[in-house]
Tab-separated table of C-alpha atoms and ligand atoms in Angstrom:
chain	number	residue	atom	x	y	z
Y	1415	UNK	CA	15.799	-3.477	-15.497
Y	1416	UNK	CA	17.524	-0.084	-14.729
Y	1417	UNK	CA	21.353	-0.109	-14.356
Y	1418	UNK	CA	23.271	2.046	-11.645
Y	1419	UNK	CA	26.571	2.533	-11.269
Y	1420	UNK	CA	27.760	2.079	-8.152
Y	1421	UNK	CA	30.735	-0.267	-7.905
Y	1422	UNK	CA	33.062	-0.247	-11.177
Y	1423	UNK	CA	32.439	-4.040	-10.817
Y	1424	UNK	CA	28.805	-3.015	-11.710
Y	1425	UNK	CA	30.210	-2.976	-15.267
Y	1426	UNK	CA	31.252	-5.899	-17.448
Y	1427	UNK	CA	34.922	-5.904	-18.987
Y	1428	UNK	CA	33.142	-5.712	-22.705
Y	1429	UNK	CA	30.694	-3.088	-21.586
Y	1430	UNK	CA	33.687	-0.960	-20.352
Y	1431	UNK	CA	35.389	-1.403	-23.476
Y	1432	UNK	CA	31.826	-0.319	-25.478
Y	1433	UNK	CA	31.636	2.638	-23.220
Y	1434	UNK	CA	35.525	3.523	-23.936
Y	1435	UNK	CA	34.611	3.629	-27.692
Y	1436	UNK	CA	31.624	5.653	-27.176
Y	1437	UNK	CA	33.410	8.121	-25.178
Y	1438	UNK	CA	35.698	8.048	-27.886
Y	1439	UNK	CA	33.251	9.253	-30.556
Y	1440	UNK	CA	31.845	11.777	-28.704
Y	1441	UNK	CA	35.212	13.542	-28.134
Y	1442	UNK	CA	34.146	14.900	-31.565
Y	1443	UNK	CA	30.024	15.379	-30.941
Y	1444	UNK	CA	28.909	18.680	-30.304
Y	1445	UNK	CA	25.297	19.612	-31.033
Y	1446	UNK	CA	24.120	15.891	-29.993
Y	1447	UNK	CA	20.201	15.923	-29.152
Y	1448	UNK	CA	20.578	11.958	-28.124
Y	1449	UNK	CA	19.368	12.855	-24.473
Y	1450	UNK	CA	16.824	15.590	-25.786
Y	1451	UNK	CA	14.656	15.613	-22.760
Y	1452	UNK	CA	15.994	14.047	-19.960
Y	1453	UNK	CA	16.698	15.411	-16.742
Y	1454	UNK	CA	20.108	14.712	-14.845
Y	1455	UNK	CA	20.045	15.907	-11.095
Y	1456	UNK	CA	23.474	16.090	-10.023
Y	1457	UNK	CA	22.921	15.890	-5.602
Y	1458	UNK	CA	26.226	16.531	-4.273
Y	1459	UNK	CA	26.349	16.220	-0.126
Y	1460	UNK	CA	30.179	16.593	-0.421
Y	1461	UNK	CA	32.364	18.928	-2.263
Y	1462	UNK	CA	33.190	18.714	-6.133
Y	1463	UNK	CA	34.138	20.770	-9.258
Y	1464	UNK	CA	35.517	17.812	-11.663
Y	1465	UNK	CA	33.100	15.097	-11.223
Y	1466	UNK	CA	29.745	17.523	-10.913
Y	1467	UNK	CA	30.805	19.591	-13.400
Y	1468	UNK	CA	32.093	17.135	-16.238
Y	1469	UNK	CA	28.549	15.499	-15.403
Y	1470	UNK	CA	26.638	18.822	-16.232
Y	1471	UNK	CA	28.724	19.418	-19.160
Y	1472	UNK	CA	28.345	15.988	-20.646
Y	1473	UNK	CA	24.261	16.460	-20.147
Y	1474	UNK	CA	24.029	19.587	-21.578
Y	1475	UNK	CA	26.580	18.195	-24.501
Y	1476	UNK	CA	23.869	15.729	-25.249
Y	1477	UNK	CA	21.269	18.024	-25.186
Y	1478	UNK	CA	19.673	17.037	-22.321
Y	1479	UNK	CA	18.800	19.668	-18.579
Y	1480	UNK	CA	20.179	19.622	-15.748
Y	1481	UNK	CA	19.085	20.270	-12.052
Y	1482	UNK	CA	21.586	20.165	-9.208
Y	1483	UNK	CA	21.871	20.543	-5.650
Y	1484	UNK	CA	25.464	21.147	-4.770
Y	1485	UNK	CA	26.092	23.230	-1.491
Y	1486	UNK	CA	24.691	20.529	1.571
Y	1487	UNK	CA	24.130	23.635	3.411
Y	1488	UNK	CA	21.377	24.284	1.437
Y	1489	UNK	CA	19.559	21.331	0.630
Y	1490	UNK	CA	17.437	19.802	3.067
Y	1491	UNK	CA	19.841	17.356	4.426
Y	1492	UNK	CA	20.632	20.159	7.290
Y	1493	UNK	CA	17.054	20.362	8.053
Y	1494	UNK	CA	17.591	16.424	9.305
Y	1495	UNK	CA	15.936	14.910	6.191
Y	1496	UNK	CA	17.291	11.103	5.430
Y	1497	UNK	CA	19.227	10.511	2.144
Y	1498	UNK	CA	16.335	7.831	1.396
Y	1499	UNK	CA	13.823	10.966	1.635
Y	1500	UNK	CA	15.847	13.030	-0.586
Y	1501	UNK	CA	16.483	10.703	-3.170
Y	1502	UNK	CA	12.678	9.599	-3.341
Y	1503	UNK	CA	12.047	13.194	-4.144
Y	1504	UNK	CA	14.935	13.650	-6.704
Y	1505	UNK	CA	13.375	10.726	-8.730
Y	1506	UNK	CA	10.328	12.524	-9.056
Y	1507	UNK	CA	12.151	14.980	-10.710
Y	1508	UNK	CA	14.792	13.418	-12.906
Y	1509	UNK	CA	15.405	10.884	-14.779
Y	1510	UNK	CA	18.846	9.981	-14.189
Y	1511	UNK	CA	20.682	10.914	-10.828
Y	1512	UNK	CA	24.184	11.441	-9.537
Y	1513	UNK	CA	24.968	11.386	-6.479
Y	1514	UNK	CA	28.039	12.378	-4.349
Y	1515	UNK	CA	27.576	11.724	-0.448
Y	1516	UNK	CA	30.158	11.306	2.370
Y	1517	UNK	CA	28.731	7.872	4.035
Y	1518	UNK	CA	30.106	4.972	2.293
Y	1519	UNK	CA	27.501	2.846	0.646
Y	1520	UNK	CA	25.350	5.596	-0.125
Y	1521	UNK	CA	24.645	5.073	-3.601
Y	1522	UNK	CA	23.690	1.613	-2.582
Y	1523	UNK	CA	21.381	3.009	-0.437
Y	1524	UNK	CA	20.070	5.392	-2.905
Y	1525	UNK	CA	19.543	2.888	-5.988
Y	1526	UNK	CA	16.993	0.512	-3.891
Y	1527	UNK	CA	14.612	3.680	-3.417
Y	1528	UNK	CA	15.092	5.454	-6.204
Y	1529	UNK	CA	13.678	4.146	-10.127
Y	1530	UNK	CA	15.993	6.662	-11.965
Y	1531	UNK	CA	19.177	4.785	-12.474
Y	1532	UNK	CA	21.838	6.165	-9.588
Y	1533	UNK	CA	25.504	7.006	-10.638
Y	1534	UNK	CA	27.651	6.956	-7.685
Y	1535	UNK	CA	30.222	10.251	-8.074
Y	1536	UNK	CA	31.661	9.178	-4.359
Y	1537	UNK	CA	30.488	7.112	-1.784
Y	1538	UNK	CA	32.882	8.290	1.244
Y	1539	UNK	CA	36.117	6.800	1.629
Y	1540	UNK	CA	34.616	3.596	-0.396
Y	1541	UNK	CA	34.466	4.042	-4.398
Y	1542	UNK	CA	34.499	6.237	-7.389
Y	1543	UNK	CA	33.454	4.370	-10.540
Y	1544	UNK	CA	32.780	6.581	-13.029
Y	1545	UNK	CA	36.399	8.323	-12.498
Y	1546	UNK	CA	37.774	4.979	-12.739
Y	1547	UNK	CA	36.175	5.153	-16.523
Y	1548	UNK	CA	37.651	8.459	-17.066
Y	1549	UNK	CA	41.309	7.132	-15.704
Y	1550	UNK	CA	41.111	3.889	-17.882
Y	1551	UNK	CA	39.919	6.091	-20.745
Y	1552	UNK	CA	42.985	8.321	-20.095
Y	1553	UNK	CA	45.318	4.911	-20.196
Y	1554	UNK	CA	43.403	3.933	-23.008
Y	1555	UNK	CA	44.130	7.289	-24.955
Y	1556	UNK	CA	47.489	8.142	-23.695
Y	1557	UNK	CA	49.226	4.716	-23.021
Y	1558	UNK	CA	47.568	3.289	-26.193
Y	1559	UNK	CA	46.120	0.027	-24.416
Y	1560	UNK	CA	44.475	-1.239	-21.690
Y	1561	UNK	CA	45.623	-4.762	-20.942
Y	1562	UNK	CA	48.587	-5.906	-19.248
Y	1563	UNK	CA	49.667	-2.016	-17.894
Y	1564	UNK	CA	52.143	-1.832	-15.159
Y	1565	UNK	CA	50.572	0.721	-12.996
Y	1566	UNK	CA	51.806	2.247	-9.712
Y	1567	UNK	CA	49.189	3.942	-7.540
Y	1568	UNK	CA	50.782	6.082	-4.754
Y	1569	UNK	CA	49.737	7.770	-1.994
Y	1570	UNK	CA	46.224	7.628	0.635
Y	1571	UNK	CA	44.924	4.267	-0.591
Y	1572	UNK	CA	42.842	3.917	2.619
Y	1573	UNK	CA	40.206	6.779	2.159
Y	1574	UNK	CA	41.385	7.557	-1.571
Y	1575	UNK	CA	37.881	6.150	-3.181
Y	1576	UNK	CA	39.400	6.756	-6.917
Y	1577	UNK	CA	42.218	4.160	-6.188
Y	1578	UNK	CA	39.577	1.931	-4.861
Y	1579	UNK	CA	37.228	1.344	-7.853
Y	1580	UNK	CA	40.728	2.126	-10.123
Y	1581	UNK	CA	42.812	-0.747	-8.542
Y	1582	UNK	CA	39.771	-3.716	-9.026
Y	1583	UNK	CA	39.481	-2.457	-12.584
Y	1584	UNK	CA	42.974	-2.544	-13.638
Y	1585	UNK	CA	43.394	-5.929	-12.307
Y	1586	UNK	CA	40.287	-7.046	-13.892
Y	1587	UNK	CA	42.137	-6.003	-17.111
Y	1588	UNK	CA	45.011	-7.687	-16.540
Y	1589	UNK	CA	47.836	-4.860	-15.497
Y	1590	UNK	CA	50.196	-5.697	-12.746
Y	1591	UNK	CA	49.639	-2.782	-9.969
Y	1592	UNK	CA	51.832	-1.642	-7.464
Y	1593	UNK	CA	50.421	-0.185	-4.473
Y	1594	UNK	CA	52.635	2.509	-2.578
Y	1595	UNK	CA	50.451	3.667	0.051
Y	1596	UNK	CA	51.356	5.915	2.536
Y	1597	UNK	CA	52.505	4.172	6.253
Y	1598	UNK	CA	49.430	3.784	7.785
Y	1599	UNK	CA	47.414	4.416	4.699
Y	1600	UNK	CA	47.513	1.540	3.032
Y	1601	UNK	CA	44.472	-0.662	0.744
Y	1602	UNK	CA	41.936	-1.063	2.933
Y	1603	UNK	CA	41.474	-5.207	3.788
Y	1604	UNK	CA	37.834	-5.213	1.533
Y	1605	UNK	CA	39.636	-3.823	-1.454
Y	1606	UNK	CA	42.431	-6.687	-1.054
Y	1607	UNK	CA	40.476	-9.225	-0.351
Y	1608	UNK	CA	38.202	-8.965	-3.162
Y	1609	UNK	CA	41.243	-9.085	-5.040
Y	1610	UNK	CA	42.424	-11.957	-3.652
Y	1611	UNK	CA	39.316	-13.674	-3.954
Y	1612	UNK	CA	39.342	-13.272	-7.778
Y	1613	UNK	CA	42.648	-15.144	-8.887
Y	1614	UNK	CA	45.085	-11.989	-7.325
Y	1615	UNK	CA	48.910	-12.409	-5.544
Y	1616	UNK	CA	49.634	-9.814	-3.309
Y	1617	UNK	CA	53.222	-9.871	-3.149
Y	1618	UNK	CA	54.798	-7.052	-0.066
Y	1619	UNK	CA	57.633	-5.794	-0.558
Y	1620	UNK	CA	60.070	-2.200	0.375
Y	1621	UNK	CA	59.889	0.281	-2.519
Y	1622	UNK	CA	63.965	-0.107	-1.371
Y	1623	UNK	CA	63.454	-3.823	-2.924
Y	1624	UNK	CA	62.181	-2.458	-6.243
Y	1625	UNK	CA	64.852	-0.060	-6.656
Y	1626	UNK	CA	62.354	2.863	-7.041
Y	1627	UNK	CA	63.021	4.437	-3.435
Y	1628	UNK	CA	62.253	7.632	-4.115
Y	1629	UNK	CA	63.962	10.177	-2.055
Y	1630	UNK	CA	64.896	10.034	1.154
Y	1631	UNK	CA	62.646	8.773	4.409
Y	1632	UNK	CA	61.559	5.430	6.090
Y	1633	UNK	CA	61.422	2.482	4.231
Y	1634	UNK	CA	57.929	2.293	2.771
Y	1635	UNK	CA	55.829	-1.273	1.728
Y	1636	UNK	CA	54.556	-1.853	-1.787
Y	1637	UNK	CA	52.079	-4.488	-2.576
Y	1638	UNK	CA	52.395	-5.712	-5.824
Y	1639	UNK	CA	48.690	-7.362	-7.285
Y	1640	UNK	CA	49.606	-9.660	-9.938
Y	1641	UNK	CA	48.086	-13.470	-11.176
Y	1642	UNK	CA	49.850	-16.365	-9.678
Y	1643	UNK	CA	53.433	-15.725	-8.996
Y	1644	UNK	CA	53.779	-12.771	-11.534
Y	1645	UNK	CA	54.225	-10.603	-8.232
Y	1646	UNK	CA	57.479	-11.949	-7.233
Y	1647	UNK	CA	59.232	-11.653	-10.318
Y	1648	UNK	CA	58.424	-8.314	-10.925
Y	1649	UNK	CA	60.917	-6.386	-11.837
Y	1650	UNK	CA	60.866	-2.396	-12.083
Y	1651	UNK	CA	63.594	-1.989	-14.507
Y	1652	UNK	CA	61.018	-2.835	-16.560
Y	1653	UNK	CA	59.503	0.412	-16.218
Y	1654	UNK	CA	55.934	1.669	-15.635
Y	1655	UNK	CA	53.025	2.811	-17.891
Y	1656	UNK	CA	51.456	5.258	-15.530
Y	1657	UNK	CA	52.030	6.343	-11.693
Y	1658	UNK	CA	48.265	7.189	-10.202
Y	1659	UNK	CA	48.853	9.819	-7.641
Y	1660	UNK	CA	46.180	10.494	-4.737
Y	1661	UNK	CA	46.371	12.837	-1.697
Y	1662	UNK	CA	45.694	12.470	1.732
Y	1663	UNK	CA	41.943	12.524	2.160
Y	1664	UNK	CA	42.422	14.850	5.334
Y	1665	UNK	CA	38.377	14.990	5.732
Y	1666	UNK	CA	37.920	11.323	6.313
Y	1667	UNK	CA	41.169	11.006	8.426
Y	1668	UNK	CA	40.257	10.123	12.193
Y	1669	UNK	CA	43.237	12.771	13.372
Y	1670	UNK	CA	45.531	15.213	11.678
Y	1671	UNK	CA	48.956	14.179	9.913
Y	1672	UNK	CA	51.767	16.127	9.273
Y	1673	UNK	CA	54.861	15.006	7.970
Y	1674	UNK	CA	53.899	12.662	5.560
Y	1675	UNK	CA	56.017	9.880	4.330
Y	1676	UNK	CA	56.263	9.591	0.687
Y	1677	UNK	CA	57.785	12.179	-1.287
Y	1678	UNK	CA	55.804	14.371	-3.913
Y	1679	UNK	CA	55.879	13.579	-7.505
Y	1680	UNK	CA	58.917	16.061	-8.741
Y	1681	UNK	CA	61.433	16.350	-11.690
Y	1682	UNK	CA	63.907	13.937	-9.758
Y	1683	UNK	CA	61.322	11.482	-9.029
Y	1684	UNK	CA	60.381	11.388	-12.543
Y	1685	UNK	CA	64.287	11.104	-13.516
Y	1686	UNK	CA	63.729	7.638	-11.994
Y	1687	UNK	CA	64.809	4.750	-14.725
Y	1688	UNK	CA	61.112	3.217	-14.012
Y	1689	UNK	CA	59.559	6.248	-14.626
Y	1690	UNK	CA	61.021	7.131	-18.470
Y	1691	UNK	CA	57.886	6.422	-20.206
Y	1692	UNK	CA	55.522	6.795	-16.970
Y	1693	UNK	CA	52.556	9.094	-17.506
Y	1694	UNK	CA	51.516	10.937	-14.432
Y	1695	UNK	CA	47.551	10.643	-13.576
Y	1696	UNK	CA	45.879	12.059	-10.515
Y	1697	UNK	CA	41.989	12.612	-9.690
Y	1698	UNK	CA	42.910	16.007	-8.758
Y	1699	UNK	CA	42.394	17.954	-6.419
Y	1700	UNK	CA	46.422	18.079	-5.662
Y	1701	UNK	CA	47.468	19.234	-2.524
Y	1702	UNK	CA	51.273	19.395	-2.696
Y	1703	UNK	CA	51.703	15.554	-3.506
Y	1704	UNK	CA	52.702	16.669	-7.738
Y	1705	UNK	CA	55.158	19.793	-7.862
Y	1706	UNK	CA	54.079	22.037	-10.459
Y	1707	UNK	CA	57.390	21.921	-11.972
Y	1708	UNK	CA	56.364	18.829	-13.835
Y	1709	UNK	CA	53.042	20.223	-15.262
Y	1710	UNK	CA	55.203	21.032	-18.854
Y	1711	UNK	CA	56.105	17.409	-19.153
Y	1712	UNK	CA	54.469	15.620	-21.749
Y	1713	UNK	CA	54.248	12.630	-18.806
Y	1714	UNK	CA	51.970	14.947	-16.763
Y	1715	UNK	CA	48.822	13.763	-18.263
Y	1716	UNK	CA	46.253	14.968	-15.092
Y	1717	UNK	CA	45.023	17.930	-16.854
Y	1718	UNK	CA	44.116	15.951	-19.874
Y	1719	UNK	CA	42.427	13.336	-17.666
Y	1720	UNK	CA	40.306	15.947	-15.918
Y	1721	UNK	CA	39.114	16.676	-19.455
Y	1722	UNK	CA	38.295	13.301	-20.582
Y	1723	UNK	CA	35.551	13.318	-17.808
Y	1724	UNK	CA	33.050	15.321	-20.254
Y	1725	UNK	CA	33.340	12.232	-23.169
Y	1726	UNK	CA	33.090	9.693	-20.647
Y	1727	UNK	CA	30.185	10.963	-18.501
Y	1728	UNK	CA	28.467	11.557	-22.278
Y	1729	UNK	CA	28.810	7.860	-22.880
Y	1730	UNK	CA	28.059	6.738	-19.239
Y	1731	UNK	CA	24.503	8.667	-19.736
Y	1732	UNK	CA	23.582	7.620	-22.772
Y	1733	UNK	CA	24.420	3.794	-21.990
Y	1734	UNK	CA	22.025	3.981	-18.414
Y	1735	UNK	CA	19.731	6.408	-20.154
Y	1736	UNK	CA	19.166	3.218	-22.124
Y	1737	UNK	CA	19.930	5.051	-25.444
Y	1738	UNK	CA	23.192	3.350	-26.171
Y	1739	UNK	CA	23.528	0.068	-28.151
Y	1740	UNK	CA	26.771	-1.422	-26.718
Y	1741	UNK	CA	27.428	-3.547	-29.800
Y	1742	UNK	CA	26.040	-6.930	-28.328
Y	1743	UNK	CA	23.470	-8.095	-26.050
Y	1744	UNK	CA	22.607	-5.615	-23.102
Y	1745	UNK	CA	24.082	-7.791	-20.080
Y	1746	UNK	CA	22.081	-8.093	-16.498
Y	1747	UNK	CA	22.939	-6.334	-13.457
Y	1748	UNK	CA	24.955	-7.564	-11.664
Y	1749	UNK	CA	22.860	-9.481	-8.656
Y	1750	UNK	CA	23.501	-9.317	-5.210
Y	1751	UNK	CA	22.774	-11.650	-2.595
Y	1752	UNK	CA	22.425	-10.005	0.859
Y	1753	UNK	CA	21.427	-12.021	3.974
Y	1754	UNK	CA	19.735	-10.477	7.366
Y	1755	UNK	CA	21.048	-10.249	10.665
Y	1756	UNK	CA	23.484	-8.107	12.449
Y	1757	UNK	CA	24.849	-4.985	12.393
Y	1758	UNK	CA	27.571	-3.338	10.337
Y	1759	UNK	CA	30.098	-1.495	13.133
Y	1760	UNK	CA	31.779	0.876	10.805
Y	1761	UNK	CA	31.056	4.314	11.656
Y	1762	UNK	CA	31.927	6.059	8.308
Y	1763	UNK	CA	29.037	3.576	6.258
Y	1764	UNK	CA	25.414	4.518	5.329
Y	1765	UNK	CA	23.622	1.883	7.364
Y	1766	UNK	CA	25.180	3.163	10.917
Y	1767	UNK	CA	24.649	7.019	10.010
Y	1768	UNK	CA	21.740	6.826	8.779
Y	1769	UNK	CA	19.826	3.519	9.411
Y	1770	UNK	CA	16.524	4.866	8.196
Y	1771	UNK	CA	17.903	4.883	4.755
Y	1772	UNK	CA	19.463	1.552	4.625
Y	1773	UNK	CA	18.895	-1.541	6.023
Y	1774	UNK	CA	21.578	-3.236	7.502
Y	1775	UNK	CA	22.184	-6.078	5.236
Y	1776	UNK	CA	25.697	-8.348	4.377
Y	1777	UNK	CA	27.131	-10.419	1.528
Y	1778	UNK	CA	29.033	-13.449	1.168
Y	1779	UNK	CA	32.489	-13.267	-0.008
Y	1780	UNK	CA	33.599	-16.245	-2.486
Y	1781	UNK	CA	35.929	-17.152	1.096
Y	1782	UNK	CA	32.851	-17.222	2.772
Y	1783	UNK	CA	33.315	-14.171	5.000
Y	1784	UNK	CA	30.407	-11.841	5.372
Y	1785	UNK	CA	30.738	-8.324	4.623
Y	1786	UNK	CA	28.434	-5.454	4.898
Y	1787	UNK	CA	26.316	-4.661	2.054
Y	1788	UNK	CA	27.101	-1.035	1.379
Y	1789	UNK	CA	30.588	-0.514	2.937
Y	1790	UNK	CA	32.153	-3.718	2.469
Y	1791	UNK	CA	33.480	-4.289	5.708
Y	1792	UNK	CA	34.381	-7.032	7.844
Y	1793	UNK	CA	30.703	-8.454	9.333
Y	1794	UNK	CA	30.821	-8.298	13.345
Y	1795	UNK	CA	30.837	-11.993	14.177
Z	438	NCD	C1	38.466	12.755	-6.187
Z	438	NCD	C2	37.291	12.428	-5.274
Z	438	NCD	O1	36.408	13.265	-5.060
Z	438	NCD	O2	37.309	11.321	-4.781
Z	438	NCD	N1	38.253	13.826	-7.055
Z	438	NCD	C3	37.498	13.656	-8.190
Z	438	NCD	O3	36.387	13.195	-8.134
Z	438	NCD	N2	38.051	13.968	-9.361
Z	438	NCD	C4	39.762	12.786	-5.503
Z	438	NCD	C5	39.946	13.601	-4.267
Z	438	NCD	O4	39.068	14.315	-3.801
Z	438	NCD	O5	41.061	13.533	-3.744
């Protein structure tokens, strides 16, 4: 059975750990021929330099092609073709595909039609899980562990996909997160609740209450996502391993802000006691929310993470080109049960824009709840 990535949850914790050692060795492989051969068609609907690039790069590193089609305004999405159609051409074409679309739920959408396993490299607003390998990779390398972090993620964790995928694997790992999301953008309820549903306490509390206000401004809420009652003892004096920076994700924001609440990531900031040993991560682009001024600290580890993407994608193709031996037995995908009936009402998902390409469809929640299928939100009753 083929294996996509489209949710980080896709992935077991072992398997991630596998993949993380893989990525490892082939920091140091150049010249590899393991994906002599095969085809990767990078389809990117949305813009990109890290993620489509650092998947070329790893292809071509193992000695495999690549095709790509990278500017929408020249594939045949603006002639009113449906993703469905595209992708059932792609997979004529390639053997492994990567795909970037602005919909959430689009990979989804794209794995049922195509037989070429589908890496999702941005589903909307919704997730990112193969930067989420790169950013535990760079945790891995740079922290020297993965369990048990303390991790602060900071700024639009509504339509910031990375911090989506990032915060489910983190707590699948064990780190205690707190969330510092700008007023108004804030974890979306699917992300949360999933979280809860799996053993997490959110705990809300004023950054004022941790003693980490940073800078002047409103008083802004942190959720802390720790097991059991870890949350309410937390304690930032105990410092941080890593702060996760995102910006504002202006394109998916229903109106324009200015004046944004939380302050950017600067020299004071990082003079913070919490902060001492704190690496600095972000996706990147940055857009004003890390001052440039901190780019010569050795805590400013985004340019390094951007990097990492190329031994991470090279392991991530092998393993769902099938040509990597993970150490133990190849685990299942993970199964979904959807169930019929109703509509999804969320205008940024796959199955409203484009229902030709995907079915409306919704899953049960451990709570119970239903939730749509590709986006993940709340099922209209
Ligand atoms: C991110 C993305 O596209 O979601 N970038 C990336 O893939 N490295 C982050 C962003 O665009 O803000």
């Amino acid at each position: 059975m083929k294996r996509d990535l489209i949710s980080i949850d896709d992935l077991s914790n072992a398997e991630i750990g596998a993949l993380l050692a893989e990525a490892r060795a082939c920091e140091s492989k150049s010249g590899s021929q393991a994906l002599d051969g095969a085809i990767l068609a990078t389809v990117f609907l949305e813009p990109s330099t890290r993620t489509r690039l650092s998947f070329e790069a790893a292809m071509h590193r193992l000695g495999g092609s690549v095709i790509t089609s990278a500017d929408p305004q020249t594939s045949s999405n603006v002639k009113g073709e449906s993703l469905a159609d595209t992708i059932r051409m792609v997979d004529g074409y390639a053997d492994v595909i990567a795909l970037r679309h602005p919909a959430a739920g689009a990979a989804r959408a794209a794995a049922k039609v195509a037989a070429a396993p589908i890496l999702n490299a941005g589903d909307g607003g919704h997730e990112h899980p193969s930067q989420t390998l790169v950013d535990l990779y760079t945790l891995e390398r740079e922290v020297g562990r993965l369990s048990g972090l303390r991790v602060m993620v900071y700024g639009d964790l509504r339509y910031g996909r990375t911090a989506h995928s990032l915060v489910r694997a983190l707590w699948r790992f064990g780190a205690t997160t707190v969330a510092v999301g700008e007023p108004g953008l804030e974890l979306p309820d699917y992300v949360t609740e999933r979280l809860q549903e799996t053993g997490a306490t959110l705990v809300h509390v004023g950054v004022g209450d941790l003693g980490i206000r940073p800078g002047a401004g409103p008083e802004v809420r942190a959720t802390i996502i720790a097991p059991a009652d870890a949350g309410r003892s937390f304690d930032a004096s105990g410092g941080f391993d890593a702060i996760y920076v995102t910006r504002v994700q202006k394109e998916r924001l229903p109106s324009a802000r200015s004046g944004l609440a939380l302050p950017p990531i600067d020299p004071e900031f990082l003079a913070l006691a919490p902060f001492a040993r704190a690496i600095v991560m972000h996706p990147l682009p940055r857009t004003g929310e890390i001052d440039p001024r901190i780019d010569c600290d050795r805590r400013a580890a985004y340019f390094r993470q951007a990097a990492f993407g190329v031994p991470v994608r090279m392991a991530l193709l092998q393993f769902v080109s099938g040509r990597l031996d993970l150490g133990g037995p190849r685990e299942e995908a993970r199964k979904i049960i959807t169930e019929s009936g109703g509509a999804c009402s969320e205008g940024a998902c796959i199955s409203v824009r484009e229902p030709q390409s995907a079915v409306a469809e919704s899953v049960r929640g451990a709570d119970g709840r239903r939730r749509c299928a590709y986006c993940e939100s709340p099922w209209p009753a």
